[in-house]
mmCIF file with all atom_site columns, C-alpha atoms in Angstrom:
data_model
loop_
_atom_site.group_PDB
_atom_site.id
_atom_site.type_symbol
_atom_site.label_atom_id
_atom_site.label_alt_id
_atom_site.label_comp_id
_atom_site.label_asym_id
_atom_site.label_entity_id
_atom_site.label_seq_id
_atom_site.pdbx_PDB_ins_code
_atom_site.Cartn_x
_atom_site.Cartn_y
_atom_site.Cartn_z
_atom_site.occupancy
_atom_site.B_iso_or_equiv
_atom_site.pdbx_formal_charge
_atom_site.auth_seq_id
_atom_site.auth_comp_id
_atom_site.auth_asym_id
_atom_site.auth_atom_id
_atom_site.pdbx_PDB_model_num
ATOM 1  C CA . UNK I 1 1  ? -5.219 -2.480  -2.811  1.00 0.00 ? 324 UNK I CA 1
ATOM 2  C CA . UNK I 1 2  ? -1.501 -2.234  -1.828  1.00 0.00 ? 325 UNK I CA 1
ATOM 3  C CA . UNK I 1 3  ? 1.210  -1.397  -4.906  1.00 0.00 ? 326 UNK I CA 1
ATOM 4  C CA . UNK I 1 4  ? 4.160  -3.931  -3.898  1.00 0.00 ? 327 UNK I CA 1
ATOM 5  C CA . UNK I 1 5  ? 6.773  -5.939  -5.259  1.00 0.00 ? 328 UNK I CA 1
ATOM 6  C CA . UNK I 1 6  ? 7.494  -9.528  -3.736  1.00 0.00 ? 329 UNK I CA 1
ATOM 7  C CA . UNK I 1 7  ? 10.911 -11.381 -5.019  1.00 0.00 ? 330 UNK I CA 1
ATOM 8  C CA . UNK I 1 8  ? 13.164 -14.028 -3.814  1.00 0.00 ? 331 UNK I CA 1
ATOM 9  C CA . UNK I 1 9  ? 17.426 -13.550 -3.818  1.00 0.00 ? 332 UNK I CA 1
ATOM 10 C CA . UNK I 1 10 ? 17.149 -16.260 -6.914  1.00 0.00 ? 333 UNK I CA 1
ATOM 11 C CA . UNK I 1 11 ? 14.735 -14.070 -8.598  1.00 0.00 ? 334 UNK I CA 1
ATOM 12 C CA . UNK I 1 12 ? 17.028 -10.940 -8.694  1.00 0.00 ? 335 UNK I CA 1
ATOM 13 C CA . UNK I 1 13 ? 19.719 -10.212 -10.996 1.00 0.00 ? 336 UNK I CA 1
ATOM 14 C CA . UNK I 1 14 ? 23.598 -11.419 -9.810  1.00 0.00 ? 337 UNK I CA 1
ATOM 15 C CA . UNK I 1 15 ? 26.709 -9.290  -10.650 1.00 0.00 ? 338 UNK I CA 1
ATOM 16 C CA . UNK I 1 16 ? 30.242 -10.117 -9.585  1.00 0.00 ? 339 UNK I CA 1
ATOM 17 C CA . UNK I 1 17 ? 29.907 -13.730 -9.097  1.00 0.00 ? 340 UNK I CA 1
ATOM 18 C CA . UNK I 1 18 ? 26.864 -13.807 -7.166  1.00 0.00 ? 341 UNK I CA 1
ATOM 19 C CA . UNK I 1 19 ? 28.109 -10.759 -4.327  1.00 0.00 ? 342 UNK I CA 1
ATOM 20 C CA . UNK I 1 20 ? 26.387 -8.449  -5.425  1.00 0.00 ? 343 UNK I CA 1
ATOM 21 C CA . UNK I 1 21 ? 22.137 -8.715  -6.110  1.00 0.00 ? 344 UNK I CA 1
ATOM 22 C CA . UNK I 1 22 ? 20.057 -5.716  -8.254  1.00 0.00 ? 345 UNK I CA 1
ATOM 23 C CA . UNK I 1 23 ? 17.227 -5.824  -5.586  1.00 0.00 ? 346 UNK I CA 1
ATOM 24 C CA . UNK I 1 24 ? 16.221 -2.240  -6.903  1.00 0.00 ? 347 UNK I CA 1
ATOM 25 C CA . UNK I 1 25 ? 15.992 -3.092  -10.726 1.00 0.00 ? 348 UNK I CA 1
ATOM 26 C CA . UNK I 1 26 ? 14.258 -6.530  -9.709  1.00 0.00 ? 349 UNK I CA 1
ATOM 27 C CA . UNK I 1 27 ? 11.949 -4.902  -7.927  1.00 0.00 ? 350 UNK I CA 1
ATOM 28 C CA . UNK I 1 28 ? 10.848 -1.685  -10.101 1.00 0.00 ? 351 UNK I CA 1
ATOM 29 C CA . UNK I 1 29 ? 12.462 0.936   -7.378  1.00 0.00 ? 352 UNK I CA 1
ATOM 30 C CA . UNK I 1 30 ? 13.211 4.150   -9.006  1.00 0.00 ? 353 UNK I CA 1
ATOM 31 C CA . UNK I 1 31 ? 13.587 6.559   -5.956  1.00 0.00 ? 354 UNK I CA 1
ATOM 32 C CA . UNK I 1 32 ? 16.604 5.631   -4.169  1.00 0.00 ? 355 UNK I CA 1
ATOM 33 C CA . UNK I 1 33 ? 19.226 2.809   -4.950  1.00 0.00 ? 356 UNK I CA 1
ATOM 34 C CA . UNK I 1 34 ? 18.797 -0.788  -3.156  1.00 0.00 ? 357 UNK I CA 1
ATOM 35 C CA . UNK I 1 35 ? 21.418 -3.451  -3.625  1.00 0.00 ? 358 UNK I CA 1
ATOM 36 C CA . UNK I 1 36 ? 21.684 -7.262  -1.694  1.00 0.00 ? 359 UNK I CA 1
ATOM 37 C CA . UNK I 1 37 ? 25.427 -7.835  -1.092  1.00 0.00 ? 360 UNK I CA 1
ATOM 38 C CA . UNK I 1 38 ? 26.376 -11.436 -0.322  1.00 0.00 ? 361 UNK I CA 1
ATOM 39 C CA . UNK I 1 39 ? 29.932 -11.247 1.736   1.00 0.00 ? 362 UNK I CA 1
ATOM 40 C CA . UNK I 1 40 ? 31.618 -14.030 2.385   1.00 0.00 ? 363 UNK I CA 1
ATOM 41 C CA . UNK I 1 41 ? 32.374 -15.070 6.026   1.00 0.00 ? 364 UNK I CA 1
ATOM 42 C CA . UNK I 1 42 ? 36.352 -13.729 5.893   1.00 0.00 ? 365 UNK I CA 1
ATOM 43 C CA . UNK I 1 43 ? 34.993 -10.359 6.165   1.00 0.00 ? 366 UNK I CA 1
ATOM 44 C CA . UNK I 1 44 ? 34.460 -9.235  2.572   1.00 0.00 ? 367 UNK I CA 1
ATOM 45 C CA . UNK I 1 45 ? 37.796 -8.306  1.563   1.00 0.00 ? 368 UNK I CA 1
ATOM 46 C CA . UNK I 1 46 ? 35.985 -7.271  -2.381  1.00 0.00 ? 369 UNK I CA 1
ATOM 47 C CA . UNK I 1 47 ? 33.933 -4.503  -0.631  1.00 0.00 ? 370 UNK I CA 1
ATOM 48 C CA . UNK I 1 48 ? 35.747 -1.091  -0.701  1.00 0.00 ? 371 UNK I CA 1
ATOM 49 C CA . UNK I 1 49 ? 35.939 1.217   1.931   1.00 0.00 ? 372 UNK I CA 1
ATOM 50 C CA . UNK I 1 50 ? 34.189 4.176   0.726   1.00 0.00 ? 373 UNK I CA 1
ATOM 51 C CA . UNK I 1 51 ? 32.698 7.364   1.726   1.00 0.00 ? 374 UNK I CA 1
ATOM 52 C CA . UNK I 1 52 ? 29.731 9.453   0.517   1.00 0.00 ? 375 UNK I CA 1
ATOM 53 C CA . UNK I 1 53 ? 30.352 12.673  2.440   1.00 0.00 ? 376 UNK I CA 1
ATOM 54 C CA . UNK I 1 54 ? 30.504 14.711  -0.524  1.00 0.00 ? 377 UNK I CA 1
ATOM 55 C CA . UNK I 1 55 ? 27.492 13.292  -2.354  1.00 0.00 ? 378 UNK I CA 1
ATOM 56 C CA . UNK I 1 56 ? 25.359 13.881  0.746   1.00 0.00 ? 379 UNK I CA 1
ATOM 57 C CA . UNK I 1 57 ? 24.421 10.010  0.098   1.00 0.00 ? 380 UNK I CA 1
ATOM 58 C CA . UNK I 1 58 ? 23.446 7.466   2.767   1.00 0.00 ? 381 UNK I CA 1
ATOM 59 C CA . UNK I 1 59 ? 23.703 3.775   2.961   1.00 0.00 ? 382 UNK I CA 1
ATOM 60 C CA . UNK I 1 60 ? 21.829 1.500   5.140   1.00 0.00 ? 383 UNK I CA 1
ATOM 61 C CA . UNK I 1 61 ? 22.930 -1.967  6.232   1.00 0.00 ? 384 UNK I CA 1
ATOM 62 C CA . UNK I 1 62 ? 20.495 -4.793  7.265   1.00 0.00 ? 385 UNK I CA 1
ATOM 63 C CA . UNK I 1 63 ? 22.198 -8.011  8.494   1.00 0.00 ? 386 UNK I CA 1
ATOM 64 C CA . UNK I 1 64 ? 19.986 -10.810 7.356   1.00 0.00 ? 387 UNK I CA 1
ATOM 65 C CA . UNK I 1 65 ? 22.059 -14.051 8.551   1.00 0.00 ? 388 UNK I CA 1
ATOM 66 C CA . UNK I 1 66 ? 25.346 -13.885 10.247  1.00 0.00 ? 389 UNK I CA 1
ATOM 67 C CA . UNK I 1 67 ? 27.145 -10.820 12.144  1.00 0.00 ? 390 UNK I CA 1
ATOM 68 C CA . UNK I 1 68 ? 29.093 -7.562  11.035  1.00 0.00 ? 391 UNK I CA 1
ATOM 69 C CA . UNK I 1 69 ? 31.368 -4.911  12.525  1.00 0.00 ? 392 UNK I CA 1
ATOM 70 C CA . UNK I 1 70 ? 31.425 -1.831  10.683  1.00 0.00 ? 393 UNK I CA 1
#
């Protein structure tokens, strides 16, 4: 049988007023980092512009409801 993990948003832990969910504690992931972010419609303004060229690190987006330009 199949190892897996099944939560709902509500289910997972909320930091910064709700923007930001802990999808990868919630869900017992300990290879790689996985985070829910909630941004608003104006665009997110509380989301940094970062870079991880010199970590070598890579970040995936999936939009889930809504649009985004990156």
């Amino acid at each position: 049988m199949a190892d897996y993990t099944v939560k709902s948003f509500d289910e997972m832990e909320a930091m910064f007023g709700g923007f930001m969910l802990r999808a990868r504690s919630s869900l017992g992931v300990s290879s790689f980092g996985m985070q829910v972010l909630n941004f608003p419609p104006d665009g997110g303004e509380r989301y940094p512009n970062h870079d991880h060229a010199a970590s070598g690190q890579e970040e995936v987006y999936v939009v889930l409801r809504g649009g985004a330009d990156f």
